[in-house]
Short mmCIF file of C-alpha atoms and ligand atoms in Angstrom, two decimals:
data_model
loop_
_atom_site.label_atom_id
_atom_site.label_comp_id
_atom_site.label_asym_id
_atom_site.label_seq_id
_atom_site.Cartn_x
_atom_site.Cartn_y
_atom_site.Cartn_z
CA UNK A 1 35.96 17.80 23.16
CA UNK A 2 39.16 19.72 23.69
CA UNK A 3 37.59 23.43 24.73
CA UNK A 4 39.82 26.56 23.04
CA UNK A 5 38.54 28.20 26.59
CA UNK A 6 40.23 26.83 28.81
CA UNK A 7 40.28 29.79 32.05
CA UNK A 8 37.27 31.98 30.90
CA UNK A 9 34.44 32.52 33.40
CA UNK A 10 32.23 29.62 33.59
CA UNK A 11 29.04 32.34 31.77
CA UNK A 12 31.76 32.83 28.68
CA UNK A 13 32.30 28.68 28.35
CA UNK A 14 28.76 28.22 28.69
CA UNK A 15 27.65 31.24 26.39
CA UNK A 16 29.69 29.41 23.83
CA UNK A 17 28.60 26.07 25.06
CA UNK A 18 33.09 25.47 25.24
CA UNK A 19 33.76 27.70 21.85
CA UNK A 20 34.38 24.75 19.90
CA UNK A 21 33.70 25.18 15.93
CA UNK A 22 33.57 22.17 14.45
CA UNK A 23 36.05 21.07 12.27
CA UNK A 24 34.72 19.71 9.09
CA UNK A 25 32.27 23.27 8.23
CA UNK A 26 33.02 25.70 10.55
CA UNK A 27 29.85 25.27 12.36
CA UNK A 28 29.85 27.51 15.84
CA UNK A 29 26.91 24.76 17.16
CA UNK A 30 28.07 21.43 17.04
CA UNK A 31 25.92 18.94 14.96
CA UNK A 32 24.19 16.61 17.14
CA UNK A 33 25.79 13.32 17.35
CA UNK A 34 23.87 10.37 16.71
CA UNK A 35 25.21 7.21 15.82
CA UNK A 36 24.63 4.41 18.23
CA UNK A 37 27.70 2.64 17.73
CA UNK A 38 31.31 3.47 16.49
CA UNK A 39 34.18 1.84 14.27
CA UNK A 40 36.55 -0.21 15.77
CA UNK A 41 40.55 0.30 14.89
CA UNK A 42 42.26 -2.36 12.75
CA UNK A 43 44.07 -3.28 15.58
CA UNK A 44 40.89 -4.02 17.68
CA UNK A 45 41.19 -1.39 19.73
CA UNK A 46 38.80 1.76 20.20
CA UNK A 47 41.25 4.71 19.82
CA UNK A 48 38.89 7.53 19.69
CA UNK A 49 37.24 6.81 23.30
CA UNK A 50 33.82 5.44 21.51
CA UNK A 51 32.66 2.27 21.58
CA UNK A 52 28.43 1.87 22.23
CA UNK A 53 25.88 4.70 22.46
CA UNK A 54 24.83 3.48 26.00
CA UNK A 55 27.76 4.72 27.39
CA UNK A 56 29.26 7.09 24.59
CA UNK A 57 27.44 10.08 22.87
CA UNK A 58 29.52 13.21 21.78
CA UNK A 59 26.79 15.71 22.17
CA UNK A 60 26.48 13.80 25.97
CA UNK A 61 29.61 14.82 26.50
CA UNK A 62 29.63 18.27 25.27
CA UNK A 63 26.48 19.06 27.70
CA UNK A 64 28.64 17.44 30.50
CA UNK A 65 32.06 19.48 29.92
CA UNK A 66 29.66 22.91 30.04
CA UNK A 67 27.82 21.23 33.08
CA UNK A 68 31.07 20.66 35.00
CA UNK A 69 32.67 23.96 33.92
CA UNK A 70 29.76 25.93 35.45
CA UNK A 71 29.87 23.75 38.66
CA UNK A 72 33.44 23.54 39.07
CA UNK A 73 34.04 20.13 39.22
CA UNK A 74 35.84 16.95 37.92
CA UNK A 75 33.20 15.14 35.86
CA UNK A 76 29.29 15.08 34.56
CA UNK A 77 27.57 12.57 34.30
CA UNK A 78 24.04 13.40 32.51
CA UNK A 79 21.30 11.47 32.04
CA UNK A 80 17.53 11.11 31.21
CA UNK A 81 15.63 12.88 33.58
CA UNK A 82 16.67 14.64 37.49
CA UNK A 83 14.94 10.95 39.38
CA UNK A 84 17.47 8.80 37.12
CA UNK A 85 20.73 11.66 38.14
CA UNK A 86 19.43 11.07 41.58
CA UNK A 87 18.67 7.55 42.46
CA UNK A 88 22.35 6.73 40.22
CA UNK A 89 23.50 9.25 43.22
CA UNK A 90 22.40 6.64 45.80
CA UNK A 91 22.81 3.42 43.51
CA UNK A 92 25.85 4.19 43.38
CA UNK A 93 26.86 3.97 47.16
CA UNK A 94 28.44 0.81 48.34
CA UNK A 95 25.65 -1.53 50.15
CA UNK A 96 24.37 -1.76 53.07
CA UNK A 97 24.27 1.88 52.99
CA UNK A 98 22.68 4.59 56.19
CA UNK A 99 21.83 7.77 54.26
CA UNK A 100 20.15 11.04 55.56
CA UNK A 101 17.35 12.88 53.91
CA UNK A 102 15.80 15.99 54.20
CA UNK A 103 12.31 15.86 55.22
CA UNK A 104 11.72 18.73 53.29
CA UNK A 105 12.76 17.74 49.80
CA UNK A 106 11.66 16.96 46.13
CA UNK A 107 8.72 14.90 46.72
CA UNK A 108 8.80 11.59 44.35
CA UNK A 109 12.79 11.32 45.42
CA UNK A 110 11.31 10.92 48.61
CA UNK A 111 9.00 8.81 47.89
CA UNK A 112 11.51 6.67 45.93
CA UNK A 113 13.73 6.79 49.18
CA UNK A 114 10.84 6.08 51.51
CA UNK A 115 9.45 3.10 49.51
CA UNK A 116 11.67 1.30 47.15
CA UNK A 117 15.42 2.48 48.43
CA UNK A 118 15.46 -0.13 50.89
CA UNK A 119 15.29 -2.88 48.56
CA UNK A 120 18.35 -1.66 47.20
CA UNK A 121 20.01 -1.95 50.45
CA UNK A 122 19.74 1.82 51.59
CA UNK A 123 17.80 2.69 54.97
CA UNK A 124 17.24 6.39 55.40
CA UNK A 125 16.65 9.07 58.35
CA UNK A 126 14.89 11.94 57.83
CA UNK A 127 15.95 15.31 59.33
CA UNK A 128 15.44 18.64 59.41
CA UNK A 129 18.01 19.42 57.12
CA UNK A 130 18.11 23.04 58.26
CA UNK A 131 19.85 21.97 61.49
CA UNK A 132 23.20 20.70 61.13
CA UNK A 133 22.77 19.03 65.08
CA UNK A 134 19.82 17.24 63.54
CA UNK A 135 21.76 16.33 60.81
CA UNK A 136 24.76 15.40 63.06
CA UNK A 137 22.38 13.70 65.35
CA UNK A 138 21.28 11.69 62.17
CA UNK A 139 24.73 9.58 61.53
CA UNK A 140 25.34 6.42 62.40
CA UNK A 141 29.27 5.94 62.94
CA UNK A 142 30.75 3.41 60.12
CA UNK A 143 26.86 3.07 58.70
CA UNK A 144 26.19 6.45 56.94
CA UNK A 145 27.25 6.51 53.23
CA UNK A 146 25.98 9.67 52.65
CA UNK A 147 24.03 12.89 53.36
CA UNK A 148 21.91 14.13 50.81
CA UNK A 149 20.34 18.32 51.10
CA UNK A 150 18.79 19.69 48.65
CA UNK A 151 18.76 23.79 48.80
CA UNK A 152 16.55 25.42 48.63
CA UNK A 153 14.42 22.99 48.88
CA UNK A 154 10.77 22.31 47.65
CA UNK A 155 8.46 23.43 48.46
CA UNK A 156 8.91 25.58 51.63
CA UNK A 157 12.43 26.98 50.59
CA UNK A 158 14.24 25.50 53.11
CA UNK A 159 17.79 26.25 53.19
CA UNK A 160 20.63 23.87 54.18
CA UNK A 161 24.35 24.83 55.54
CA UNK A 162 26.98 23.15 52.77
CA UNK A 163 30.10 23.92 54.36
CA UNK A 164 28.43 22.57 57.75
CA UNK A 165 27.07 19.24 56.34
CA UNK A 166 30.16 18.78 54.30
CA UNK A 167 32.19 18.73 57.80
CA UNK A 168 29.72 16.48 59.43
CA UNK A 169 30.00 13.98 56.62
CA UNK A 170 34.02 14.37 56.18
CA UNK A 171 33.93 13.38 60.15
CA UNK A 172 31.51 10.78 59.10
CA UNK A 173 33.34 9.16 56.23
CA UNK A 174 30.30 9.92 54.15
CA UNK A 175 29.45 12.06 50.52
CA UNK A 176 27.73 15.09 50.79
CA UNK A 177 25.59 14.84 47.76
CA UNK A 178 23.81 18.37 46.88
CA UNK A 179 20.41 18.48 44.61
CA UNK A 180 21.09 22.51 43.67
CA UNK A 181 18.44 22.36 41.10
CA UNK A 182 16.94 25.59 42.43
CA UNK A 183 20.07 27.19 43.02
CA UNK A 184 21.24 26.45 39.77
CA UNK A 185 25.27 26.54 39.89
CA UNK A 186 24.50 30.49 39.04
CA UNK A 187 23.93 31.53 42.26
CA UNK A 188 25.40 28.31 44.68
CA UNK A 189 28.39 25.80 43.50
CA UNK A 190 28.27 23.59 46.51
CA UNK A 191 31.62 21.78 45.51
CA UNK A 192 32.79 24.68 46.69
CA UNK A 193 31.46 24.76 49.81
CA UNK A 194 32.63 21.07 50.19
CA UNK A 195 30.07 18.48 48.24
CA UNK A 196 31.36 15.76 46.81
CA UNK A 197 28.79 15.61 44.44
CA UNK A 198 26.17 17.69 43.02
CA UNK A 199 22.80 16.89 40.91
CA UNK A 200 20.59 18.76 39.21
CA UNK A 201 17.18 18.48 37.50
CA UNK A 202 18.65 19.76 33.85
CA UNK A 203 14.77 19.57 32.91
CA UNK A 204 14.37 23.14 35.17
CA UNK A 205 16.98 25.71 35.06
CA UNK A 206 19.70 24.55 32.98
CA UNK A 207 17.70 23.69 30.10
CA UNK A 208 15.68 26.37 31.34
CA UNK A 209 12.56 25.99 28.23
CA UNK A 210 9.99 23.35 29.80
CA UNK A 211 10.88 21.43 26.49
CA UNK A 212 14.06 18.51 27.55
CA UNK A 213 13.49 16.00 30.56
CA UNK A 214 17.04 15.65 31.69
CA UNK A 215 19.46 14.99 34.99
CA UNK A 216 23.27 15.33 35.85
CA UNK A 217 25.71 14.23 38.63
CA UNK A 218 28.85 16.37 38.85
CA UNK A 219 31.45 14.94 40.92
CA UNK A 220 34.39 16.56 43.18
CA UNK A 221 36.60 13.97 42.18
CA UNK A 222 37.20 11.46 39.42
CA UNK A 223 37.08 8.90 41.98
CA UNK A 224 35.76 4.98 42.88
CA UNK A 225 32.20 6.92 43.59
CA UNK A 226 32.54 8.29 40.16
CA UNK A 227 33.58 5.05 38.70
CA UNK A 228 30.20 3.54 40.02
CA UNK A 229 27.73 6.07 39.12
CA UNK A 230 29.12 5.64 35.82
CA UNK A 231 28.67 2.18 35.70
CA UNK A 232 24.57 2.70 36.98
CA UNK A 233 24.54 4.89 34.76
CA UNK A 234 25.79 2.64 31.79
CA UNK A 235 24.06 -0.44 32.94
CA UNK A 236 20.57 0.61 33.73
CA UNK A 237 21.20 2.46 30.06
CA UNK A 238 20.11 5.82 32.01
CA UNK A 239 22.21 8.48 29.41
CA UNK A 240 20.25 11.47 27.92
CA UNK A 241 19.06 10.80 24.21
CA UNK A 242 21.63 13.51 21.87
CA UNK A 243 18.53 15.69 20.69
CA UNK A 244 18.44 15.97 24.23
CA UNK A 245 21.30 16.67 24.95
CA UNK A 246 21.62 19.29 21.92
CA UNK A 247 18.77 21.32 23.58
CA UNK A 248 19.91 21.31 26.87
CA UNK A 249 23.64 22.97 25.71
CA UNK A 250 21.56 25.58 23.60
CA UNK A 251 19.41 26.19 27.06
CA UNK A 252 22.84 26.57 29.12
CA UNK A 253 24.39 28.89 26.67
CA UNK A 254 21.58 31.58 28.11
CA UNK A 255 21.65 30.17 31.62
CA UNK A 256 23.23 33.21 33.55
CA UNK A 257 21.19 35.78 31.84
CA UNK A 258 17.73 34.37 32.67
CA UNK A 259 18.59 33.41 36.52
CA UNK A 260 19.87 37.10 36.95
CA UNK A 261 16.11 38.13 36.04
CA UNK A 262 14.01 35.71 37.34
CA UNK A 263 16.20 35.96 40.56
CA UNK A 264 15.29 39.87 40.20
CA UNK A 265 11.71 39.41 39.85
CA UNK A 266 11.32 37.11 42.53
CA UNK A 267 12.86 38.78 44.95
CA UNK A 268 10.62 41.78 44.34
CA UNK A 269 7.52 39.65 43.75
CA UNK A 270 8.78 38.25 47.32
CA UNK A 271 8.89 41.69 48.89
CA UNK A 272 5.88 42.73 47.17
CA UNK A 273 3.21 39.89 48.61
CA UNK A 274 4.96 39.55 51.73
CA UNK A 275 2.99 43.37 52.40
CA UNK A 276 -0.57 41.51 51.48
CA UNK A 277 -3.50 40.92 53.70
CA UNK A 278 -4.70 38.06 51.85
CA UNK A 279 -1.38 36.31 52.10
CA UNK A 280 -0.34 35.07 55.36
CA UNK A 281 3.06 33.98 54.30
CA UNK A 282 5.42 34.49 51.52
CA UNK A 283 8.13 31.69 51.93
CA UNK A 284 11.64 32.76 49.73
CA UNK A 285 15.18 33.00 51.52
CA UNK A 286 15.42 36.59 50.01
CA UNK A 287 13.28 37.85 52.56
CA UNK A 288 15.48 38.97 55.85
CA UNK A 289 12.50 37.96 58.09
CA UNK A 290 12.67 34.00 56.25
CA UNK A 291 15.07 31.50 58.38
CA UNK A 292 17.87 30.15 57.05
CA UNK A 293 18.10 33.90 55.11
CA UNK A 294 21.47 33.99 56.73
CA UNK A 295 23.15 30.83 55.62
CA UNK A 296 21.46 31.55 52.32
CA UNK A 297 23.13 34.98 52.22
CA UNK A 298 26.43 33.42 53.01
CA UNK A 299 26.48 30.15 50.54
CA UNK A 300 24.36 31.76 47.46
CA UNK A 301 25.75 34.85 45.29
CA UNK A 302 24.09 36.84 43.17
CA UNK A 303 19.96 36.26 44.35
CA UNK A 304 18.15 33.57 46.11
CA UNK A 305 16.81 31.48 43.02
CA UNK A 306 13.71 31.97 40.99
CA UNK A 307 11.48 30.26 43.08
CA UNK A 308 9.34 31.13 45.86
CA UNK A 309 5.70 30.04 48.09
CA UNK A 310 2.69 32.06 49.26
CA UNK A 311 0.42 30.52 51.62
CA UNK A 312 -3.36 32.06 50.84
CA UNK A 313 -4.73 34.29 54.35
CA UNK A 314 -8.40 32.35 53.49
CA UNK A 315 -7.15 28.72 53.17
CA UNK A 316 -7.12 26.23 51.03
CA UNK A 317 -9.75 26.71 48.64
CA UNK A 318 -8.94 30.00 48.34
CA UNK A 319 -5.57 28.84 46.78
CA UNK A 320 -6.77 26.58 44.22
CA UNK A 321 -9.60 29.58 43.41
CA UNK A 322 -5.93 31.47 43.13
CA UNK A 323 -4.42 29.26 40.72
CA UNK A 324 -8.00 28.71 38.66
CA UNK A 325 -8.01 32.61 38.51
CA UNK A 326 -4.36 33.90 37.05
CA UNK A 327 -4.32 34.50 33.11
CA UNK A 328 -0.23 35.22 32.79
CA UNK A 329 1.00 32.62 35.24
CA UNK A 330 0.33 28.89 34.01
CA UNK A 331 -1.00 26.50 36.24
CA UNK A 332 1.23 23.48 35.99
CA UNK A 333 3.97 21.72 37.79
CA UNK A 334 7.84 22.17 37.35
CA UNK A 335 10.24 25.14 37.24
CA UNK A 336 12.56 26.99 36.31
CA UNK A 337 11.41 27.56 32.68
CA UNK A 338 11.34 30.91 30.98
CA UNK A 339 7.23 31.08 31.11
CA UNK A 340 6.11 31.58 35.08
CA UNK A 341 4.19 28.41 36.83
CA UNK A 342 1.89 28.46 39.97
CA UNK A 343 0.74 25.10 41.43
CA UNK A 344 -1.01 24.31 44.22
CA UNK A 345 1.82 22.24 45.59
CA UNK A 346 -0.40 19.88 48.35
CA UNK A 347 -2.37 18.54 45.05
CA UNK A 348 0.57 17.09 43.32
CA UNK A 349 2.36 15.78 46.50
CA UNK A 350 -0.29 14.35 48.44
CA UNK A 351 -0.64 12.43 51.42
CA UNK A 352 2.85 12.31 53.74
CA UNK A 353 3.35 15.49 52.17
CA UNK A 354 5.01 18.61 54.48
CA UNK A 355 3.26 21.17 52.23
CA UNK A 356 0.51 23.23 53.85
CA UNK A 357 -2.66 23.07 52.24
CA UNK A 358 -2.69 27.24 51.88
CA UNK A 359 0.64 27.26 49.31
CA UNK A 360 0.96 28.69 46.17
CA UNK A 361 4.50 27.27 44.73
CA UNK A 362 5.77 30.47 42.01
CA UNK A 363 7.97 29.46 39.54
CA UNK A 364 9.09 33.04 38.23
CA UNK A 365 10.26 33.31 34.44
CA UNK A 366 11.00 36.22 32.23
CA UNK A 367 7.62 37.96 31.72
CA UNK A 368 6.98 41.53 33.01
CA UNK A 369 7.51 41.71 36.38
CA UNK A 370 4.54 44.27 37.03
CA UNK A 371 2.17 42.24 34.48
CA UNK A 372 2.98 38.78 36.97
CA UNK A 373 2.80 41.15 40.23
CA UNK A 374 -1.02 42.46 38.63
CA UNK A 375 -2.40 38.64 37.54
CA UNK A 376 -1.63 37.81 40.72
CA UNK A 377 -2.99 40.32 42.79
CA UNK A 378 -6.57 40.08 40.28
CA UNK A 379 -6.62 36.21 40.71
CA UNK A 380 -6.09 37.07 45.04
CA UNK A 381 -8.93 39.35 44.24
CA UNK A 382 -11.06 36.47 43.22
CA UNK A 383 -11.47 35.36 46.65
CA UNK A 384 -13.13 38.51 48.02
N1 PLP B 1 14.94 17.65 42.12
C1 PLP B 1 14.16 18.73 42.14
C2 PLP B 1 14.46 19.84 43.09
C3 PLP B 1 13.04 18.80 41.29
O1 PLP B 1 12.25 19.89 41.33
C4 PLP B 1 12.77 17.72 40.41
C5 PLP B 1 11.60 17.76 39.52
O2 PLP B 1 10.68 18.52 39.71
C6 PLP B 1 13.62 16.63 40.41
C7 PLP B 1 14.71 16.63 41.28
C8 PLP B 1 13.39 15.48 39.48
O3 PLP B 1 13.69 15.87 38.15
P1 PLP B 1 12.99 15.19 36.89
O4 PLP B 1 11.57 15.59 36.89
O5 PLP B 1 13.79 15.71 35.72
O6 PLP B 1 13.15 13.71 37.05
#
């Protein structure tokens, strides 16, 4: 793809998903690529750059331009779901490899780096990833590959310092690798702030519908590290089907619209909960009183993401009586989807988990915000 935009915004490239028309009918969406394998030249070469489906898909590509445009960086790789983006991440690391880990952080990448990482050569430290000593405390000089943060992170909203990790790992010799799923690269590009590489769960925000299961790496740098994610990527056959891929440009094209409101509503859903009896915490950086606000303020632009936590006054059955009680909000896991989710979050992550048993995890998406302020407040109401 050669884009006709080449210095727009990155809301105008994705808006127009690049502005290419395709050339053969004028088509402003590009038909969905999806031959498995290309023809080779005469001269036995492979002129046009396509060779196998595995590792070549137009449409891929096209979702991975608009994915690197809107996080400013070098290259995108995207694949079939956020846990294949992320464990290519670490595959990808030359072996034996230290890495440090949030302890707050997306629960089954945990669990993937608790249990089955070190078969793969990786051993991991957990920190507290909001405090840059404890993540400085964390290396291990010549043994740490990389530090991974994820921000804000799930499910208590914890926020991480880029620009201070990314220091501690230059010193280090280590990637800072950045899972900005909530953040969504509207509100936080942490290449900017000195990641070398950034994932996302492309099934939440940037496809944005609850209806594509997808993942991407963007990279800093066209690099070695590139070079071997690429090859993960290509040999555990981990690239995102082209339907998929279709739907997930089509979500993007809408991206900066519906983060502006969802940020909106949950900042006010935030403010507006955080003044209830029966709620004994509302967890979301927007709030001045949350910590980490202040880094939060300083690394993310325009809102602090879509997602926030109550924790119920009464307990934990109180919460799940919550969640059984709400009519607008759908119970069910994920995020980041136009239709607003509540989940009691301890259920899903279990044992091991840092999730108090009290929390509500809000997923806010683009209904009313005074109809999702009043189911909630009724379904509270259940509990008196
Ligand atoms: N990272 C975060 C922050 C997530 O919320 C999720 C999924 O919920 C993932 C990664 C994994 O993404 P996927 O479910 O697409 O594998």
């Amino acid at each position: 793809m050669t884009s006709k935009l080449p210095t727009v915004k990155p809301e105008t490239f994705a808006a127009q998903a690049g502005g290419d028309i395709d050339v053969e009918t004028g088509a402003i969406v590009a038909p969905i690529h999806l031959a498995t394998t290309y023809i080779r030249d005469p001269d036995n070469a492979y002129s046009k750059g396509y060779v196998y489906g595995r590792p070549d898909n137009l449409t891929v590509r096209q979702a991975e331009a608009v994915i690197t445009r809107l996080e400013e960086g070098a290259a995108t790789l995207v694949s079939g779901s956020g846990m294949t983006a992320a464990t290519c991440a670490f595959l990808a690391l030359e072996r034996p490899a230290h890495v440090i880990a949030p302890d707050v952080m997306y629960w089954a990448l945990k669990l993937w780096l608790r249990e089955d990482a070190r078969t793969h050569g990786i051993e991991v430290t957990f920190v507290d990833a909001g405090s840059l000593h404890d993540i400085a405390k964390a290396v291990r000089p010549g043994q740490t590959k990389m530090i991974w943060l994820e921000t804000p992170a799930n499910p208590l909203w914890t926020i991480s310092d880029i620009a201070g990790a990314a220091k501690i790992a230059q010193d280090a010799g280590a990637l800072l690798a950045v899972d900005s799923t909530v953040a969504t690269p509207v509100l936080t590009q942490p290449i900017k702030h000195g990641a070398d590489v950034v994932m996302h769960a492309a099934t939440k925000y940037l496809n944005g519908h609850s209806d594509v299961v997808a993942g991407a790496l963007t990279f800093a740098r066209k690099d070695a590290y590139f070079q071997r994610a690429e090859r993960v990527r290509r040999m555990l056959g981990g690239i995102l089907g082209p339907f998929e891929a279709a739907l997930l440009i089509r979500g993007m094209r809408t991206l900066h619209v519906r983060v502006a409101a969802q940020v909106k509503a949950a900042q006010r859903i935030a403010e507006h909960f955080a003044r209830d009896p029966r709620v004994v915490q509302v967890l979301y950086p927007g709030l001045p009183s949350f910590v980490g606000h202040d880094v939060a303020a300083r690394q993310m632009s325009g809102g602090f993401s879509g997602m926030l936590s109550i924790r119920v006054k009464a307990g934990e059955a109180a919460a799940v009586r919550t969640a059984a009680h709400v009519n607008i909000w759908k119970r069910a896991t994920s995020l980041g989807g136009v239709e607003s989710l509540i989940e009691h979050r301890a259920s899903i992550e279990g044992a091991g988990s840092p999730c108090p048993t009290d929390l509500l995890r809000l997923s806010v998406g683009l209904e009313a915000v005074d109809d999702l302020i009043a189911d909630l407040d009724q379904a509270l109401g259940a509990n008196s």
